[in-house]
Coordinates of C-alpha atoms and ligand atoms in Angstrom, one line a residue:
X179 CA 28.3 2.3 -6.1
X180 CA 29.8 0.4 -8.8
X181 CA 30.4 -3.4 -7.4
X182 CA 32.4 -4.6 -10.7
X183 CA 31.4 -5.2 -14.3
X184 CA 27.8 -4.3 -14.9
X185 CA 27.1 -4.5 -11.3
X186 CA 25.9 -1.6 -9.0
X187 CA 24.9 -1.4 -5.2
X188 CA 22.3 0.6 -3.8
X189 CA 22.3 1.2 -0.1
X190 CA 18.8 2.2 1.4
X191 CA 19.2 2.9 5.1
X192 CA 16.2 4.5 6.0
X193 CA 13.4 2.3 4.5
X194 CA 10.6 1.2 6.7
X195 CA 9.2 -1.8 4.6
X196 CA 8.8 -3.6 1.5
X197 CA 6.6 -1.0 0.2
X198 CA 9.4 1.5 0.1
X199 CA 11.9 -0.8 -1.6
X200 CA 9.1 -1.3 -4.2
X201 CA 8.8 2.4 -4.6
X202 CA 12.6 2.6 -5.4
X203 CA 12.6 -0.1 -7.7
X204 CA 9.7 1.6 -9.6
X205 CA 11.8 4.8 -10.1
X206 CA 14.6 2.5 -11.2
X207 CA 12.5 0.5 -13.9
X208 CA 10.9 4.0 -15.0
X209 CA 14.7 5.3 -15.7
X210 CA 15.2 2.4 -17.8
X211 CA 12.1 2.0 -19.4
X212 CA 13.3 4.6 -22.5
X213 CA 15.9 3.6 -24.9
X214 CA 19.3 5.7 -24.3
X215 CA 20.5 7.5 -27.2
X216 CA 24.1 7.2 -27.6
X217 CA 25.4 9.0 -30.8
X218 CA 22.8 7.3 -33.7
X219 CA 22.4 4.3 -31.8
X220 CA 19.3 3.5 -29.4
X221 CA 20.2 1.3 -26.6
X222 CA 17.9 -0.8 -24.7
X223 CA 19.3 -1.5 -20.8
X224 CA 17.5 -4.1 -19.2
X225 CA 18.0 -4.4 -15.2
X226 CA 17.8 -7.3 -12.8
X227 CA 17.7 -6.3 -9.2
X228 CA 18.7 -8.5 -6.1
X229 CA 17.4 -7.5 -2.6
X230 CA 18.6 -8.8 0.5
X231 CA 17.2 -6.9 3.9
X232 CA 19.2 -6.4 7.2
X233 CA 19.1 -8.1 9.4
X234 CA 16.9 -10.8 8.1
X235 CA 19.3 -11.6 5.0
X236 CA 22.8 -10.7 7.0
X237 CA 23.9 -8.8 9.7
X238 CA 27.4 -7.9 7.7
X239 CA 27.5 -5.7 4.6
X240 CA 29.7 -8.6 2.9
X241 CA 26.7 -11.2 3.4
X242 CA 24.2 -8.4 2.4
X243 CA 25.6 -8.1 -0.8
X244 CA 26.4 -11.6 -1.5
X245 CA 22.9 -12.6 -0.7
X246 CA 21.5 -9.6 -3.0
X247 CA 23.9 -11.0 -5.6
X248 CA 22.2 -14.6 -5.3
X249 CA 19.0 -13.0 -5.5
X250 CA 20.1 -10.8 -8.5
X251 CA 21.0 -13.9 -10.2
X252 CA 17.6 -15.3 -9.7
X253 CA 16.1 -12.5 -11.5
X254 CA 18.5 -12.8 -14.3
X255 CA 17.5 -16.3 -14.8
X256 CA 13.7 -15.2 -15.5
X257 CA 13.1 -12.6 -18.1
X258 CA 10.0 -10.4 -17.2
X259 CA 10.8 -10.2 -13.5
X260 CA 12.9 -7.3 -13.0
X261 CA 13.5 -8.0 -9.1
X262 CA 13.9 -10.8 -6.6
X263 CA 14.1 -10.8 -2.8
X264 CA 16.5 -13.0 -1.4
X265 CA 15.2 -15.8 0.7
X266 CA 17.0 -18.7 2.3
X267 CA 14.6 -21.1 0.5
X268 CA 16.4 -20.2 -2.8
X269 CA 17.7 -23.4 -3.7
X270 CA 21.4 -22.9 -3.9
X271 CA 22.1 -26.3 -5.8
X272 CA 20.2 -24.9 -9.0
X273 CA 22.3 -21.8 -8.2
X274 CA 25.9 -23.8 -8.9
X275 CA 26.5 -23.0 -12.5
X276 CA 25.6 -19.5 -12.1
X277 CA 27.7 -19.1 -8.7
X278 CA 30.6 -20.9 -10.4
X279 CA 30.5 -18.4 -13.1
X280 CA 30.4 -15.7 -11.0
X281 CA 33.6 -17.0 -8.5
X282 CA 35.5 -17.6 -12.2
X283 CA 35.1 -13.9 -12.8
X284 CA 37.0 -13.1 -9.6
X285 CA 39.3 -16.6 -9.2
X286 CA 42.5 -14.6 -11.2
X287 CA 42.1 -11.9 -8.8
X288 CA 42.0 -14.2 -6.0
X289 CA 44.9 -15.9 -7.0
X290 CA 43.2 -19.3 -7.0
X291 CA 44.2 -20.2 -10.2
X292 CA 47.7 -22.3 -10.3
X293 CA 49.3 -24.2 -12.8
X294 CA 50.8 -28.0 -12.9
X295 CA 53.2 -28.9 -15.0
X296 CA 53.2 -32.6 -16.5
X297 CA 56.8 -34.1 -18.1
X298 CA 57.2 -35.2 -21.5
X299 CA 59.8 -37.6 -21.7
X300 CA 61.8 -39.1 -24.9
X301 CA 61.5 -42.7 -24.0
X302 CA 64.8 -43.7 -25.9
X303 CA 67.0 -41.5 -24.6
X304 CA 65.0 -41.3 -20.9
X305 CA 65.3 -37.5 -21.1
X306 CA 62.4 -35.1 -20.3
X307 CA 62.1 -33.1 -23.5
X308 CA 59.3 -30.6 -22.3
X309 CA 56.4 -30.1 -19.9
X310 CA 53.0 -29.3 -20.7
X311 CA 51.2 -26.6 -18.6
X312 CA 47.7 -27.8 -17.1
X313 CA 45.8 -25.3 -15.3
X314 CA 43.8 -25.6 -12.0
X315 CA 41.5 -23.9 -10.0
X316 CA 41.9 -23.8 -5.8
X317 CA 38.3 -22.8 -5.1
X318 CA 37.8 -21.6 -1.7
X319 CA 34.8 -23.8 -1.2
X320 CA 35.3 -26.6 -3.4
X321 CA 39.1 -27.4 -3.1
X322 CA 40.8 -27.9 -6.2
X323 CA 38.7 -28.1 -9.6
X324 CA 40.4 -29.6 -12.7
X325 CA 39.6 -27.9 -16.1
X326 CA 37.2 -30.2 -17.4
X327 CA 34.9 -28.5 -14.8
X328 CA 35.5 -25.0 -15.6
X329 CA 37.2 -24.7 -19.4
X330 CA 33.7 -24.7 -21.0
X331 CA 32.2 -22.4 -18.7
X332 CA 35.1 -20.3 -19.2
X333 CA 34.7 -20.4 -23.1
X334 CA 31.0 -19.7 -22.8
X335 CA 31.5 -16.6 -20.7
X336 CA 34.7 -15.5 -22.6
X337 CA 36.6 -15.8 -19.6
X338 CA 38.7 -18.1 -21.2
X339 CA 40.9 -15.5 -22.9
X340 CA 42.3 -13.6 -19.9
X341 CA 42.6 -17.0 -18.2
X342 CA 44.6 -18.2 -21.2
X343 CA 46.4 -15.5 -21.1
X344 CA 47.1 -16.0 -17.5
X345 CA 48.3 -19.2 -18.2
X346 CA 50.8 -18.2 -20.9
X347 CA 52.3 -16.0 -18.7
X348 CA 53.0 -17.6 -15.6
X349 CA 54.2 -20.6 -17.5
X350 CA 56.4 -18.8 -19.6
X351 CA 57.7 -17.1 -16.3
X352 CA 58.4 -20.3 -14.8
X353 CA 59.9 -21.8 -18.1
X354 CA 62.4 -18.5 -17.6
X355 CA 62.9 -19.2 -14.0
X356 CA 64.0 -22.8 -14.7
X357 CA 66.2 -21.3 -17.6
X358 CA 68.1 -18.7 -15.1
X359 CA 68.4 -21.7 -12.7
X360 CA 70.6 -23.5 -14.9
X361 CA 67.8 -26.1 -15.8
X362 CA 67.4 -25.6 -19.6
X363 CA 64.0 -27.3 -20.3
X364 CA 63.8 -27.4 -24.3
X365 CA 60.0 -26.9 -24.6
X366 CA 56.8 -25.6 -23.0
X367 CA 53.3 -26.5 -24.1
X368 CA 50.6 -24.5 -23.2
X369 CA 46.9 -25.2 -24.4
X370 CA 45.0 -22.6 -26.5
X371 CA 41.3 -22.4 -26.8
X372 CA 39.3 -21.8 -30.1
X373 CA 38.2 -18.7 -28.8
X374 CA 41.6 -17.3 -28.1
X375 CA 42.2 -18.1 -31.6
X376 CA 39.1 -15.9 -32.8
X377 CA 41.3 -12.5 -31.4
X378 CA 42.5 -10.6 -33.6
X379 CA 45.5 -9.5 -31.9
X380 CA 46.4 -12.7 -30.5
X381 CA 49.8 -12.9 -32.0
X382 CA 50.8 -9.5 -30.8
X383 CA 49.5 -10.5 -27.2
X384 CA 51.7 -14.0 -27.0
X385 CA 54.6 -11.8 -28.5
X386 CA 54.1 -9.3 -25.6
X387 CA 54.1 -11.8 -23.1
X388 CA 57.2 -13.3 -24.3
X389 CA 58.8 -10.0 -24.5
X390 CA 57.9 -9.5 -21.1
X391 CA 58.9 -12.5 -19.5
X392 CA 62.2 -12.6 -21.8
X393 CA 61.5 -16.2 -22.9
X394 CA 62.8 -17.1 -26.4
X395 CA 59.9 -17.9 -28.8
X396 CA 61.5 -21.1 -29.8
X397 CA 61.0 -22.9 -26.3
X398 CA 57.5 -22.3 -26.5
X399 CA 54.5 -24.7 -27.9
X400 CA 50.9 -23.8 -28.3
X401 CA 48.7 -26.9 -28.4
X402 CA 45.8 -26.4 -30.6
X403 CA 42.8 -28.7 -31.0
X404 CA 41.2 -29.8 -34.3
X405 CA 38.4 -27.6 -34.1
X406 CA 40.6 -24.5 -34.3
X407 CA 41.3 -26.0 -38.0
X408 CA 38.0 -26.7 -38.9
X409 CA 36.9 -23.1 -38.4
X410 CA 39.9 -22.7 -40.7
X411 CA 39.6 -18.8 -41.4
X412 CA 41.9 -16.6 -42.8
X413 CA 42.5 -15.2 -39.6
X414 CA 43.6 -18.5 -38.0
X415 CA 45.9 -19.1 -41.2
X416 CA 47.5 -15.6 -40.4
X417 CA 47.8 -16.1 -36.8
X418 CA 49.4 -19.3 -37.2
X419 CA 51.9 -18.2 -39.9
X420 CA 53.1 -15.2 -37.7
X421 CA 53.6 -17.5 -34.6
X422 CA 55.5 -19.9 -36.7
X423 CA 57.7 -16.7 -38.2
X424 CA 58.4 -16.1 -34.7
X425 CA 59.9 -19.6 -33.9
X426 CA 56.9 -20.7 -32.0
X427 CA 55.7 -24.4 -32.5
X428 CA 52.5 -25.9 -32.9
X429 CA 51.1 -29.1 -31.9
X430 CA 47.6 -30.8 -32.9
X431 CA 45.9 -31.9 -29.5
X432 CA 43.8 -35.0 -29.3
X433 CA 44.7 -35.7 -33.2
X434 CA 42.4 -38.0 -34.8
X435 CA 39.4 -37.0 -32.7
X436 CA 38.2 -34.3 -34.3
X437 CA 36.1 -34.1 -37.7
X438 CA 38.8 -32.2 -40.0
X439 CA 40.1 -33.4 -43.1
X440 CA 43.9 -34.1 -43.3
X441 CA 44.6 -31.8 -46.3
X442 CA 45.0 -29.0 -43.6
X443 CA 48.6 -30.9 -42.2
X444 CA 50.3 -30.1 -45.5
X445 CA 49.1 -26.4 -45.8
X446 CA 49.3 -25.1 -42.2
X447 CA 52.6 -24.5 -40.3
X448 CA 52.1 -27.3 -37.6
X449 CA 55.2 -29.0 -36.2
X450 CA 53.8 -32.0 -33.9
X451 CA 50.6 -34.4 -33.6
X452 CA 49.6 -35.4 -30.4
X453 CA 48.0 -39.0 -30.5
X454 CA 44.9 -38.9 -28.2
X455 CA 44.9 -41.0 -25.1
X456 CA 41.9 -42.9 -26.3
X457 CA 43.9 -44.3 -29.3
X458 CA 46.9 -45.2 -26.9
X459 CA 44.3 -47.0 -24.7
X460 CA 43.0 -49.3 -27.2
X461 CA 46.6 -49.9 -28.7
X462 CA 48.0 -52.9 -26.6
X463 CA 45.3 -55.0 -26.0
X464 CA 42.6 -54.1 -28.7
X465 CA 43.5 -52.2 -31.7
X466 CA 46.8 -50.5 -32.8
X467 CA 45.7 -49.7 -36.1
X468 CA 45.1 -45.9 -35.9
X469 CA 48.1 -45.3 -33.1
X470 CA 50.4 -46.5 -36.2
X471 CA 48.6 -44.6 -38.7
X472 CA 49.1 -41.5 -36.9
X473 CA 53.0 -42.3 -36.5
X474 CA 53.4 -43.1 -39.9
X475 CA 51.8 -40.0 -41.1
X476 CA 53.8 -38.1 -39.0
X477 CA 56.9 -39.8 -40.2
X478 CA 55.9 -39.1 -44.0
X479 CA 54.8 -35.5 -43.4
X480 CA 58.0 -34.8 -41.3
X481 CA 55.9 -33.9 -38.1
X482 CA 57.0 -34.8 -34.3
X483 CA 54.8 -37.2 -32.8
X484 CA 54.0 -37.7 -29.2
X485 CA 51.5 -40.2 -27.5
X486 CA 49.6 -39.0 -24.4
X487 CA 48.1 -40.6 -21.6
X488 CA 50.6 -43.7 -21.5
X489 CA 49.9 -45.5 -18.2
X490 CA 51.9 -48.7 -18.6
X491 CA 55.2 -49.9 -19.5
X492 CA 53.6 -52.1 -22.2
X493 CA 52.2 -49.2 -24.0
X494 CA 55.4 -47.3 -23.8
X495 CA 57.5 -50.1 -25.2
X496 CA 55.0 -50.9 -27.7
X497 CA 55.3 -46.9 -28.9
X498 CA 58.8 -47.1 -28.9
X499 CA 58.7 -50.2 -31.0
X500 CA 56.7 -48.3 -33.5
X501 CA 59.2 -45.4 -33.9
X502 CA 57.4 -43.1 -31.5
X503 CA 59.9 -41.7 -28.8
X504 CA 58.0 -38.9 -27.5
X505 CA 55.3 -39.5 -24.4
X506 CA 53.3 -37.8 -22.0
X507 CA 51.3 -39.7 -19.3
X508 CA 50.9 -41.2 -15.6
X509 CA 53.4 -43.9 -16.4
X510 CA 56.2 -41.3 -16.1
X511 CA 54.5 -38.7 -14.1
X512 CA 51.2 -37.2 -13.3
X513 CA 50.9 -33.2 -13.4
X514 CA 52.8 -32.1 -10.6
X515 CA 53.9 -28.6 -9.2
X516 CA 56.9 -26.6 -10.6
X517 CA 58.9 -27.3 -7.7
X518 CA 58.8 -30.7 -7.8
X519 CA 59.9 -30.8 -11.3
X520 CA 62.5 -28.4 -10.4
X521 CA 63.8 -31.0 -7.5
X522 CA 63.8 -33.9 -9.7
X523 CA 66.0 -32.1 -12.0
X524 CA 68.3 -31.2 -9.2
X525 CA 68.2 -34.9 -8.1
X526 CA 68.9 -35.9 -11.6
X527 CA 65.8 -38.1 -11.8
Ligands
C2E627 P1 44.6 -31.9 -22.6 O1 45.2 -30.9 -23.2 O2 44.3 -33.5 -23.3 O3 45.8 -32.4 -21.4 C1 45.6 -33.7 -21.1 C2 45.0 -34.5 -19.8 O4 44.9 -35.6 -19.5 C3 45.3 -33.5 -18.6 O5 44.1 -33.4 -17.7 C4 46.5 -34.6 -17.8 O6 46.2 -34.2 -16.5 C5 45.3 -35.9 -18.4 N1 46.6 -37.0 -18.3 C6 47.9 -36.9 -18.7 N2 48.3 -38.0 -18.7 C7 47.6 -38.9 -18.3 C8 47.2 -40.4 -18.3 O7 48.3 -41.0 -18.1 N3 46.2 -41.0 -17.8 C9 44.8 -40.2 -17.4 N4 43.9 -40.9 -17.3 N5 45.0 -38.7 -17.7 C10 46.3 -38.1 -18.0 P2 43.7 -31.9 -17.2 O8 45.0 -31.1 -16.7 O9 42.4 -32.3 -16.4 O10 43.1 -31.1 -18.2 C11 42.0 -31.5 -19.1 C12 41.7 -30.7 -20.3 O11 41.6 -29.2 -19.9 C13 43.3 -30.7 -21.2 O12 43.0 -31.8 -21.7 C14 43.0 -29.5 -21.9 O13 42.2 -29.4 -22.8 C15 42.3 -28.5 -20.7 N6 43.3 -27.7 -20.3 C16 44.0 -27.8 -19.1 N7 44.6 -26.7 -19.0 C17 44.5 -25.8 -20.0 C18 44.5 -24.4 -20.2 O14 45.5 -23.5 -19.9 N8 43.9 -23.7 -21.1 C19 43.1 -24.6 -21.9 N9 42.3 -23.6 -23.0 N10 42.7 -25.7 -21.9 C20 43.1 -26.5 -20.7
CA628 CA1 47.1 -30.5 -24.5
CA629 CA1 45.2 -34.2 -25.3

């Protein structure tokens, strides 16, 4: 049976010992030893086989499949060996990244992903001007995992694309819900990865999500890092222009930490700079030169500027004094559940 993706299960109910298994493996190897002809293409398919035995490696179908899966990943790890028997001694720790990858594939389906929202404040008017959607993973064994531990894995595996789309959709739905309940929050920021920007149909996908959730595009802001811009392809430019023409805003996240030249700020449809936390940290006690420069740069180019990672009143006061009113950080609020945002709104906090 097909287990999912490129994984298949073979159940052998009548074997008497290892030699019977090896015979079957030989058959499989034989079938895949020649290339497959598909139209004009010759395709070579490699197999990696993991084996678990009843009752030694498990007494339920579920456990047997799980252990066969673990063994299969072991044989994937070692090119050249096509099969691997499960054994209790398989070092589970060395499997962690692989296991996490496997779990990540199933995380959306299993409803383990959720979103927290961090308020963005206008410190001058003391109003909440928006929220940033931040992804969390409630892993069944490890508890809550922050994106630092799985975003790069998601990017390597390409899973960031469905994952990012999931975030976008659910965050838009959430904002729409608040709006319908009378809480008209003006802005929702969602992080987009470089990989998402490499999709030809990114614009169409975002447009569809907005249509499905019935949210007006001007409420949506996308946060990109400079590495999207460093790549600066024709595709990036086209997509950004399309997004802008729809009314979607684009912010540059972690501004100042990348390696891009500043020229793009004039050529690309960007509306906001986010001062990276590292500069905000240095600001009060060490050196405010970079923060001040970014604020001035934003003013001169007619871009909004928001400081992130604001943790103290001193930092907030200093930023305001420098004419940076928009802020986000633990001083105001940690990222919290949607419900919490709404209760604060209702209580007028
Ligand atoms: P980021 O976009 O720079 O998000 C800000 C991070 O700083 C968040 O971490 C937030 O919780 C944390 N933070 C906010 N205020 C403070 C503060 O005052 N002090 C300190 N120490 N930290 C603060 P988080 O939620 O762990 O996210 C980490 C990174 O993961 C994000 O950095 C973003 O790059 C990425 N990420 C999160 N959600 C998504 C997503 O849906 N898609 C993509 N592609 N990336 C995401
Ligand atoms: Ca961000
Ligand atoms: Ca950031």
